[in-house]
CSV table of C-alpha atoms in Angstrom, one decimal:
chain,number,residue,atom,x,y,z
A,1,MET,CA,0.0,0.0,0.0
A,2,ASP,CA,1.2,3.5,-0.9
A,3,ASP,CA,1.6,5.4,2.3
A,4,ALA,CA,2.6,8.8,0.9
A,5,ILE,CA,0.5,11.9,0.9
A,6,VAL,CA,-0.3,12.5,-2.7
A,7,PHE,CA,-1.4,15.9,-3.9
A,8,THR,CA,-1.2,18.3,-6.9
A,9,LEU,CA,1.4,21.0,-6.5
A,10,ASN,CA,1.4,23.9,-9.0
A,11,GLY,CA,-0.2,21.5,-11.6
A,12,LYS,CA,2.1,18.4,-11.0
A,13,GLN,CA,1.2,15.4,-8.9
A,14,VAL,CA,3.7,15.0,-6.1
A,15,ARG,CA,4.2,12.4,-3.3
A,16,TYR,CA,5.1,13.4,0.1
A,17,ALA,CA,6.4,10.7,2.4
A,18,GLY,CA,7.0,12.7,5.5
A,19,SER,CA,4.8,13.2,8.6
A,20,ALA,CA,1.1,14.2,8.1
A,21,THR,CA,1.4,16.6,11.1
A,22,ALA,CA,4.2,18.7,9.3
A,23,ARG,CA,3.2,22.3,8.4
A,24,LEU,CA,2.4,22.8,4.8
A,25,LEU,CA,4.6,26.0,4.9
A,26,ASP,CA,7.7,24.3,6.1
A,27,VAL,CA,7.2,21.5,3.5
A,28,LEU,CA,6.7,23.9,0.6
A,29,ARG,CA,9.8,25.9,1.5
A,30,GLU,CA,12.1,23.2,2.6
A,31,ASP,CA,11.2,20.1,0.8
A,32,TYR,CA,10.0,21.6,-2.5
A,33,ARG,CA,12.0,24.8,-2.4
A,34,LEU,CA,9.1,27.0,-3.1
A,35,THR,CA,10.5,30.1,-1.2
A,36,GLY,CA,8.0,32.4,-2.7
A,37,VAL,CA,5.8,31.1,0.1
A,38,LYS,CA,6.9,33.5,3.0
A,39,CYS,CA,6.8,32.8,6.7
A,40,GLY,CA,5.8,35.9,8.8
A,41,CYS,CA,4.2,34.8,12.0
A,42,ARG,CA,3.5,30.9,11.9
A,43,GLU,CA,0.1,31.5,13.6
A,44,GLY,CA,-2.2,32.8,10.9
A,45,GLU,CA,-1.9,36.4,11.8
A,46,CYS,CA,-0.1,37.9,8.6
A,47,GLY,CA,-1.0,36.0,5.5
A,48,ALA,CA,2.6,35.9,4.1
A,49,CYS,CA,2.4,32.2,3.7
A,50,SER,CA,-1.0,32.2,1.8
A,51,VAL,CA,-1.5,29.6,-0.8
A,52,ILE,CA,-4.7,28.4,-2.7
A,53,LEU,CA,-5.7,25.1,-1.4
A,54,ASP,CA,-8.6,23.4,-3.2
A,55,GLY,CA,-9.6,26.7,-4.8
A,56,ARG,CA,-9.7,28.7,-1.7
A,57,LEU,CA,-7.1,30.9,0.2
A,58,ALA,CA,-5.1,29.3,3.1
A,59,ASN,CA,-2.6,30.2,5.5
A,60,SER,CA,0.0,27.4,4.9
A,61,CYS,CA,1.3,27.7,8.4
A,62,MET,CA,-1.8,26.5,9.8
A,63,VAL,CA,-2.3,23.4,7.4
A,64,ALA,CA,-1.0,20.1,8.2
A,65,MET,CA,0.2,17.9,5.5
A,66,GLY,CA,-2.4,15.3,5.9
A,67,ARG,CA,-5.1,18.0,4.9
A,68,VAL,CA,-3.7,18.2,1.5
A,69,ASP,CA,-4.0,14.5,0.7
A,70,GLY,CA,-5.9,14.3,-2.5
A,71,GLY,CA,-6.1,18.1,-2.8
A,72,THR,CA,-4.7,20.9,-4.9
A,73,VAL,CA,-2.1,23.5,-3.9
A,74,THR,CA,-1.1,26.5,-5.8
A,75,THR,CA,1.8,28.7,-4.7
A,76,ILE,CA,3.0,32.0,-6.2
A,77,GLU,CA,5.5,29.8,-8.2
A,78,GLY,CA,2.6,28.0,-10.0
A,79,TYR,CA,0.3,31.0,-10.2
A,80,ARG,CA,3.2,33.1,-11.9
A,81,GLU,CA,2.7,31.1,-15.2
A,82,THR,CA,-1.0,32.3,-15.7
A,83,ALA,CA,-2.5,35.1,-17.7
A,84,ARG,CA,-4.3,36.2,-14.5
A,85,PHE,CA,-1.0,36.7,-12.9
A,86,LYS,CA,0.1,38.9,-15.6
A,87,ALA,CA,-2.9,41.1,-15.3
A,88,LEU,CA,-2.3,41.5,-11.5
A,89,ASP,CA,1.5,42.0,-12.0
A,90,GLU,CA,1.0,44.8,-14.3
A,91,ALA,CA,-1.8,46.4,-12.1
A,92,TYR,CA,0.4,46.3,-9.2
A,93,ALA,CA,3.3,47.6,-10.9
A,94,SER,CA,1.2,50.5,-12.5
A,95,VAL,CA,0.4,52.0,-9.0
A,96,ALA,CA,3.7,51.0,-7.2
A,97,ALA,CA,1.7,48.7,-5.0
A,98,VAL,CA,4.9,46.8,-4.1
A,99,GLN,CA,7.5,48.1,-1.6
A,100,CYS,CA,9.5,45.6,0.3
A,101,GLY,CA,7.6,42.9,-1.4
A,102,TYR,CA,7.3,40.3,1.6
A,103,CYS,CA,3.6,40.3,1.7
A,104,ILE,CA,3.2,40.3,-2.1
A,105,PRO,CA,3.1,36.6,-2.8
A,106,GLY,CA,0.3,36.1,-0.4
A,107,MET,CA,-1.3,39.3,-1.4
A,108,VAL,CA,-1.4,38.4,-5.0
A,109,LEU,CA,-2.9,35.0,-4.2
A,110,ALA,CA,-5.5,36.7,-2.1
A,111,SER,CA,-6.2,39.1,-5.1
A,112,GLU,CA,-6.8,36.0,-7.2
A,113,CYS,CA,-9.3,34.6,-4.7
A,114,ILE,CA,-11.1,37.8,-4.5
A,115,LEU,CA,-11.5,38.1,-8.3
A,116,ALA,CA,-12.1,34.2,-8.8
A,117,LYS,CA,-15.1,34.7,-6.4
A,118,ASN,CA,-16.3,38.0,-7.8
A,119,PRO,CA,-14.7,39.5,-11.0
A,120,HIS,CA,-16.2,43.0,-10.2
A,121,PRO,CA,-15.6,43.4,-6.6
A,122,SER,CA,-16.5,46.7,-4.7
A,123,GLU,CA,-13.7,48.4,-2.8
A,124,ALA,CA,-15.3,47.2,0.4
A,125,GLU,CA,-15.2,43.5,-0.9
A,126,ILE,CA,-11.5,44.0,-1.9
A,127,ARG,CA,-10.6,45.2,1.7
A,128,VAL,CA,-12.4,42.2,3.3
A,129,GLY,CA,-10.6,40.0,0.8
A,130,ILE,CA,-7.1,41.1,1.8
A,131,SER,CA,-8.0,41.6,5.6
A,132,GLY,CA,-5.8,38.7,6.5
A,133,ASN,CA,-2.8,39.8,4.6
A,134,LEU,CA,-0.7,42.3,6.5
A,135,CYS,CA,1.5,44.9,4.6
A,136,ARG,CA,3.7,47.2,6.7
A,137,CYS,CA,4.9,49.4,3.8
A,138,THR,CA,2.1,50.4,1.5
A,139,GLY,CA,-0.7,51.5,3.7
A,140,TYR,CA,-3.0,49.1,1.6
A,141,ASN,CA,-4.5,51.8,-0.7
A,142,ALA,CA,-2.2,51.1,-3.7
A,143,ILE,CA,-2.9,47.4,-3.3
A,144,VAL,CA,-6.6,47.9,-3.1
A,145,LYS,CA,-6.4,50.2,-6.2
A,146,ALA,CA,-4.2,47.6,-8.1
A,147,ILE,CA,-6.8,44.8,-7.5
A,148,GLY,CA,-9.5,47.2,-8.9
A,149,ILE,CA,-7.3,48.0,-11.9
A,150,ALA,CA,-6.6,44.3,-12.6
A,151,ALA,CA,-10.4,43.4,-12.4
A,152,LYS,CA,-10.8,46.2,-15.1
A,153,GLU,CA,-7.8,45.6,-17.3
A,154,GLY,CA,-8.0,41.9,-17.0
A,155,GLU,CA,-11.7,41.9,-18.0
A,156,GLY,CA,-12.8,38.3,-19.2
A,157,LEU,CA,-9.9,36.6,-17.4
A,158,TRP,CA,-11.9,35.8,-14.2
B,1,MET,CA,0.4,8.2,5.8
B,2,VAL,CA,2.8,8.8,8.6
B,3,ASN,CA,1.5,10.2,11.9
B,4,GLY,CA,-2.0,10.6,10.5
B,5,TYR,CA,-5.2,9.1,9.0
B,6,ALA,CA,-7.6,10.6,6.5
B,7,PRO,CA,-10.7,8.4,6.6
B,8,ILE,CA,-13.5,8.8,3.9
B,9,SER,CA,-16.4,7.7,6.2
B,10,LEU,CA,-17.6,8.4,9.7
B,11,ARG,CA,-17.6,4.7,10.4
B,12,GLU,CA,-14.0,4.4,9.5
B,13,ALA,CA,-13.2,7.5,11.5
B,14,LEU,CA,-14.8,6.1,14.5
B,15,GLU,CA,-13.0,2.8,14.3
B,16,LEU,CA,-9.7,4.6,14.1
B,17,MET,CA,-10.6,6.8,17.1
B,18,ALA,CA,-11.4,3.7,19.0
B,19,ALA,CA,-8.1,1.8,18.1
B,20,HIS,CA,-5.7,4.7,18.4
B,21,LYS,CA,-4.9,7.8,20.4
B,22,LEU,CA,-5.8,10.5,18.0
B,23,THR,CA,-6.2,14.2,17.9
B,24,PRO,CA,-9.2,15.1,15.6
B,25,TYR,CA,-8.1,17.7,12.9
B,26,ALA,CA,-10.9,19.7,11.6
B,27,GLY,CA,-9.6,23.1,10.2
B,28,GLY,CA,-6.3,23.1,12.0
B,29,THR,CA,-6.5,26.8,12.7
B,30,ASP,CA,-6.2,26.4,16.4
B,31,LEU,CA,-4.4,23.0,16.6
B,32,MET,CA,-1.4,24.2,14.4
B,33,ILE,CA,-0.6,27.1,16.6
B,34,GLU,CA,0.9,24.6,19.0
B,35,GLU,CA,4.4,23.7,18.1
B,36,LYS,CA,4.4,20.4,19.9
B,37,ARG,CA,2.3,17.8,18.1
B,38,GLU,CA,2.5,14.6,20.0
B,39,ASP,CA,-0.5,12.7,18.8
B,40,SER,CA,-1.2,11.5,15.4
B,41,PHE,CA,-4.0,13.4,13.6
B,42,LEU,CA,-7.3,12.2,12.3
B,43,PHE,CA,-8.1,14.3,9.4
B,44,LEU,CA,-11.8,15.0,8.9
B,45,HIS,CA,-12.0,16.9,5.7
B,46,LYS,CA,-12.9,13.8,3.6
B,47,ILE,CA,-15.8,12.6,5.5
B,48,PRO,CA,-19.0,13.5,3.7
B,49,GLU,CA,-21.2,12.9,6.9
B,50,LEU,CA,-19.4,15.8,8.5
B,51,LYS,CA,-19.9,18.2,5.7
B,52,GLN,CA,-23.8,18.0,5.4
B,53,VAL,CA,-26.3,20.8,6.2
B,54,SER,CA,-30.0,20.0,6.4
B,55,ASP,CA,-33.2,21.4,7.8
B,56,ASP,CA,-35.4,18.9,9.8
B,57,GLY,CA,-38.1,21.3,10.5
B,58,GLU,CA,-37.2,22.0,14.1
B,59,TYR,CA,-33.3,22.1,13.8
B,60,ILE,CA,-30.8,23.3,11.2
B,61,ARG,CA,-28.4,20.4,11.4
B,62,PHE,CA,-24.7,21.3,10.7
B,63,GLY,CA,-21.9,18.7,10.0
B,64,ALA,CA,-19.2,19.5,12.5
B,65,ALA,CA,-16.6,19.8,9.8
B,66,CYS,CA,-18.4,22.5,7.8
B,67,THR,CA,-16.1,25.5,7.4
B,68,PHE,CA,-17.0,29.0,8.3
B,69,THR,CA,-16.8,29.9,4.6
B,70,GLU,CA,-19.0,27.0,3.6
B,71,LEU,CA,-21.7,28.1,6.0
B,72,LEU,CA,-21.3,31.8,5.2
B,73,GLU,CA,-22.3,30.7,1.5
B,74,HIS,CA,-25.1,28.3,2.6
B,75,SER,CA,-28.6,29.3,2.2
B,76,LEU,CA,-29.8,27.4,5.4
B,77,THR,CA,-27.4,29.3,7.6
B,78,PRO,CA,-29.5,31.8,9.8
B,79,ALA,CA,-28.6,35.6,9.6
B,80,LEU,CA,-27.4,35.6,13.2
B,81,LEU,CA,-24.9,32.8,12.7
B,82,LYS,CA,-23.8,34.4,9.5
B,83,GLU,CA,-23.0,37.6,11.2
B,84,ALA,CA,-20.9,36.0,13.9
B,85,LEU,CA,-19.1,33.9,11.2
B,86,SER,CA,-18.3,36.9,9.1
B,87,ARG,CA,-16.5,38.5,12.1
B,88,ILE,CA,-14.1,35.6,12.6
B,89,ALA,CA,-10.5,36.2,11.6
B,90,ALA,CA,-10.0,36.8,8.0
B,91,PRO,CA,-10.9,34.9,4.7
B,92,ALA,CA,-7.9,32.4,4.8
B,93,ILE,CA,-9.0,31.2,8.3
B,94,ARG,CA,-12.6,31.1,7.6
B,95,ASP,CA,-12.0,28.9,4.6
B,96,GLU,CA,-10.2,26.3,6.8
B,97,GLY,CA,-11.7,26.8,10.2
B,98,THR,CA,-14.8,24.7,11.2
B,99,ILE,CA,-17.7,25.0,13.5
B,100,GLY,CA,-16.9,21.7,15.2
B,101,GLY,CA,-13.3,22.8,15.8
B,102,ASN,CA,-14.4,26.0,17.1
B,103,ILE,CA,-16.5,24.2,19.7
B,104,ALA,CA,-14.3,21.3,20.4
B,105,ASN,CA,-11.2,23.7,21.0
B,106,GLY,CA,-13.0,24.5,24.3
B,107,SER,CA,-12.5,28.3,24.4
B,108,ALA,CA,-15.1,30.7,25.7
B,109,LYS,CA,-13.8,33.1,23.1
B,110,ALA,CA,-15.2,30.9,20.2
B,111,ASP,CA,-17.4,33.3,18.0
B,112,SER,CA,-19.5,30.5,16.6
B,113,ALA,CA,-20.0,28.6,19.9
B,114,LEU,CA,-21.5,32.0,21.4
B,115,ILE,CA,-24.4,31.6,18.7
B,116,PHE,CA,-24.9,27.9,19.6
B,117,PHE,CA,-25.1,28.8,23.3
B,118,VAL,CA,-27.6,31.5,23.1
B,119,ALA,CA,-29.8,29.3,20.8
B,120,ASP,CA,-29.5,26.4,23.2
B,121,ALA,CA,-28.0,24.1,20.5
B,122,GLN,CA,-27.5,20.3,20.9
B,123,LEU,CA,-24.4,18.5,20.0
B,124,LYS,CA,-24.3,15.0,18.7
B,125,LEU,CA,-21.3,13.0,19.6
B,126,ALA,CA,-20.5,9.6,18.2
B,127,GLY,CA,-18.0,6.9,19.6
B,128,ALA,CA,-17.5,3.4,20.1
B,129,GLY,CA,-20.4,3.1,22.4
B,130,GLY,CA,-22.9,4.7,20.0
B,131,GLU,CA,-24.3,8.2,19.5
B,132,ARG,CA,-25.4,10.7,22.2
B,133,LEU,CA,-27.0,14.2,22.1
B,134,LEU,CA,-26.2,16.8,24.7
B,135,PRO,CA,-27.0,20.5,25.2
B,136,ILE,CA,-23.9,22.5,24.3
B,137,LYS,CA,-23.9,24.1,27.8
B,138,ASP,CA,-23.1,20.5,29.2
B,139,PHE,CA,-20.5,19.9,26.8
B,140,TYR,CA,-18.2,22.5,28.4
B,141,LEU,CA,-16.9,21.4,31.8
B,142,GLY,CA,-14.3,24.3,32.1
B,143,ARG,CA,-11.7,26.0,30.2
B,144,LYS,CA,-10.4,23.5,27.6
B,145,ARG,CA,-12.2,20.7,29.5
B,146,LEU,CA,-15.0,19.1,27.5
B,147,ASP,CA,-17.4,16.2,28.1
B,148,ARG,CA,-15.8,14.1,25.3
B,149,ARG,CA,-14.3,10.8,25.6
B,150,PRO,CA,-11.1,10.0,23.8
B,151,ASP,CA,-12.9,7.8,21.3
B,152,GLU,CA,-15.6,10.2,20.5
B,153,LEU,CA,-16.0,12.7,17.8
B,154,LEU,CA,-18.2,15.8,17.7
B,155,VAL,CA,-20.3,15.0,14.6
B,156,GLU,CA,-23.2,17.4,14.3
B,157,VAL,CA,-24.5,20.7,15.7
B,158,LEU,CA,-28.3,21.0,16.0
B,159,LEU,CA,-29.4,24.6,16.0
B,160,PRO,CA,-33.0,25.1,17.1
B,161,LYS,CA,-34.6,27.5,14.4
B,162,LYS,CA,-37.6,28.8,16.5
B,163,TRP,CA,-36.3,32.0,18.1
B,164,LEU,CA,-33.4,33.0,15.8
B,165,GLY,CA,-35.1,35.7,13.9
B,166,SER,CA,-35.1,38.3,16.4
B,167,TYR,CA,-31.5,38.9,17.6
B,168,TYR,CA,-28.9,41.3,18.9
B,169,TYR,CA,-25.2,40.6,18.4
B,170,GLN,CA,-22.0,42.5,19.3
B,171,LYS,CA,-18.4,41.4,19.1
B,172,ILE,CA,-15.9,43.7,20.7
B,173,GLY,CA,-12.3,43.2,19.3
B,174,ALA,CA,-9.3,45.3,18.9
B,175,ARG,CA,-9.7,45.7,15.3
B,176,LYS,CA,-11.9,44.6,12.4
B,177,ALA,CA,-10.2,41.7,11.0
B,178,LEU,CA,-8.2,39.0,12.7
B,179,ALA,CA,-9.4,40.0,16.2
B,180,ILE,CA,-9.9,37.7,19.1
B,181,SER,CA,-13.0,38.6,20.9
B,182,ARG,CA,-12.3,40.8,24.0
B,183,LEU,CA,-15.9,40.3,24.6
B,184,SER,CA,-18.9,39.0,22.7
B,185,PHE,CA,-22.6,39.1,23.4
B,186,ALA,CA,-25.7,37.6,21.6
B,187,GLY,CA,-29.3,38.0,22.8
B,188,LEU,CA,-32.6,36.5,21.3
B,189,LEU,CA,-35.8,38.4,22.2
B,190,THR,CA,-39.2,37.7,20.6
B,191,ILE,CA,-42.5,39.6,21.6
B,192,GLU,CA,-45.6,37.8,20.7
B,193,ASP,CA,-49.1,39.0,21.4
B,194,GLY,CA,-47.7,41.8,23.6
B,195,LYS,CA,-45.7,39.5,25.8
B,196,ILE,CA,-42.0,38.5,25.9
B,197,ALA,CA,-42.4,35.1,24.5
B,198,HIS,CA,-38.7,34.3,24.5
B,199,CYS,CA,-35.4,35.9,25.9
B,200,ALA,CA,-32.0,34.3,25.8
B,201,THR,CA,-28.5,35.8,26.4
B,202,ALA,CA,-25.0,34.5,26.1
B,203,PHE,CA,-21.7,36.2,27.1
B,204,GLY,CA,-18.4,35.2,25.4
B,205,ALA,CA,-14.8,35.8,26.4
B,206,VAL,CA,-15.7,36.7,29.9
B,207,SER,CA,-15.3,33.5,31.9
B,208,ASP,CA,-13.8,30.1,31.5
B,209,VAL,CA,-17.0,29.0,29.7
B,210,ILE,CA,-19.5,31.0,27.7
B,211,ILE,CA,-22.1,32.4,30.2
B,212,ARG,CA,-25.7,31.2,29.5
B,213,ARG,CA,-28.2,31.7,32.4
B,214,ALA,CA,-31.6,30.7,31.2
B,215,ASP,CA,-32.8,30.9,34.8
B,216,ILE,CA,-32.2,34.6,34.8
B,217,ASP,CA,-33.4,35.3,31.4
B,218,ALA,CA,-36.6,33.5,32.6
B,219,MET,CA,-37.3,36.7,34.8
B,220,LEU,CA,-38.5,38.5,31.7
B,221,ILE,CA,-40.4,35.6,29.9
B,222,GLY,CA,-44.1,36.0,30.0
B,223,LYS,CA,-44.1,39.7,30.9
B,224,THR,CA,-45.3,42.7,28.7
B,225,PRO,CA,-42.5,45.1,27.7
B,226,ALA,CA,-43.7,47.5,30.4
B,227,GLU,CA,-43.6,44.7,33.1
B,228,GLY,CA,-40.1,43.9,31.6
B,229,LYS,CA,-39.0,47.4,32.2
B,230,ALA,CA,-40.1,47.3,35.8
B,231,ALA,CA,-38.2,44.0,36.2
B,232,LYS,CA,-35.1,45.4,34.4
B,233,ALA,CA,-33.1,46.5,37.5
B,234,ALA,CA,-33.6,43.2,39.2
B,235,TYR,CA,-32.5,41.4,35.9
B,236,LEU,CA,-29.5,43.4,35.5
B,237,ALA,CA,-28.6,42.9,39.2
B,238,ALA,CA,-28.9,39.3,38.8
B,239,PHE,CA,-26.5,39.3,35.9
B,240,ASN,CA,-24.2,41.5,37.8
B,241,GLU,CA,-24.0,38.8,40.4
B,242,ALA,CA,-23.7,35.9,37.9
B,243,ILE,CA,-21.0,37.3,35.8
B,244,ILE,CA,-17.7,36.5,37.3
B,245,PRO,CA,-15.0,37.7,34.6
B,246,ILE,CA,-11.4,36.5,34.5
B,247,ARG,CA,-8.6,38.8,33.9
B,248,GLY,CA,-6.9,38.2,30.6
B,249,ARG,CA,-5.8,40.5,27.8
B,250,VAL,CA,-8.3,42.8,29.2
B,251,SER,CA,-9.2,43.5,32.9
B,252,ALA,CA,-11.9,41.8,34.7
B,253,GLU,CA,-13.6,45.3,35.6
B,254,TYR,CA,-13.7,46.3,31.9
B,255,ARG,CA,-15.1,43.0,30.9
B,256,LYS,CA,-18.0,43.2,33.6
B,257,THR,CA,-18.9,46.9,32.6
B,258,VAL,CA,-19.1,46.1,28.9
B,259,CYS,CA,-21.2,43.1,29.6
B,260,LEU,CA,-23.8,44.9,31.6
B,261,ASN,CA,-23.7,47.7,29.0
B,262,LEU,CA,-24.4,45.4,26.1
B,263,LEU,CA,-27.0,43.7,28.1
B,264,GLY,CA,-28.9,47.1,28.9
B,265,ASP,CA,-28.5,48.1,25.1
B,266,PHE,CA,-30.0,44.7,24.0
B,267,LEU,CA,-33.0,45.3,26.1
B,268,GLU,CA,-33.4,48.9,25.1
B,269,ARG,CA,-33.3,47.8,21.4
B,270,PHE,CA,-36.4,45.7,22.0
B,271,GLY,CA,-38.1,48.7,23.9
B,272,ILE,CA,-37.5,47.1,27.4
């Protein structure tokens, strides 16, 4: 019997033979070398480690490996290859929504989850959507603006 | 898998719980804060029986592994529960966190548990010896102490529908998102044919267990709003005595004052 945890990681099926109680965050960074997944707090307070798990945003620091068995995980490295990323990338750049960048991988994946659920979000909905992703540089306004621009410029992608 | 099981049916899950020393893993959002993980985990996300929501006429029945986001999106979830769920943490935590985990973590700060307390919800537990139903109030024996045998799983929450329509809810947190309740309050009050037909209150994050004193709330039931107003001072005094706050992130004095202010505001909203 195959004892490994099997899941889809950035579009490819992978088998993880380690502990089911290990943190997804640590496994992504250390075993799969996906260092775009950032570690800020390890307790679900900052959102820097956000990934998309089975189509929804998740803090990878609060997910044990057994939970992803049979599931789908997308990190910024996988998302980077999509047309939707390109629209967000350009929108963020157009209003200088990135300063130090540490929160940005999580922020971009949170942006994706906002737009996937609602391609035309209001400003209030955008703010709720990124409310678990802390940014200490920008003051959020540029990020909120960027998500609105991506929704407009990327019309039809979501 | 190593150090864990991910069963695909409730029966299989209960067999594993009976055979091994396991920690149930629902959403993981409380569990994973702990750095030390000694027990193996029983992952509950693949068990369809724990994901169901139904309406049996008297109760809305929620599978214990339903996530907050799933219930926010579900048409059977009552408005009061939706309001409390929408104030929990932030989207990524609502996507994984579950009502069963919120209850079985044993904290008096659990925002969904407050609603189940004020509504006098029943919990269904299943184990090697079969199933049992108990009022949520009886499930909590103290802080982080629950009436759950090691082989048992919390499988369902039965939320009585009858009095949920007319409610008052307040969560006091330090900020809008990602806020642990400093204090939370829920009240249900229904006036029918000019009389208070139902009154129920619950106070969260005040004491070791959520406070639900149906005996004190009964002081107002059966009275007209005018008679309720006359009984208000005695009612507030009874809660003043019953609420024994613990000191935590905020002082006991603050907690008590805010509890009584919210209780007074709740009654005023209903003209009492």
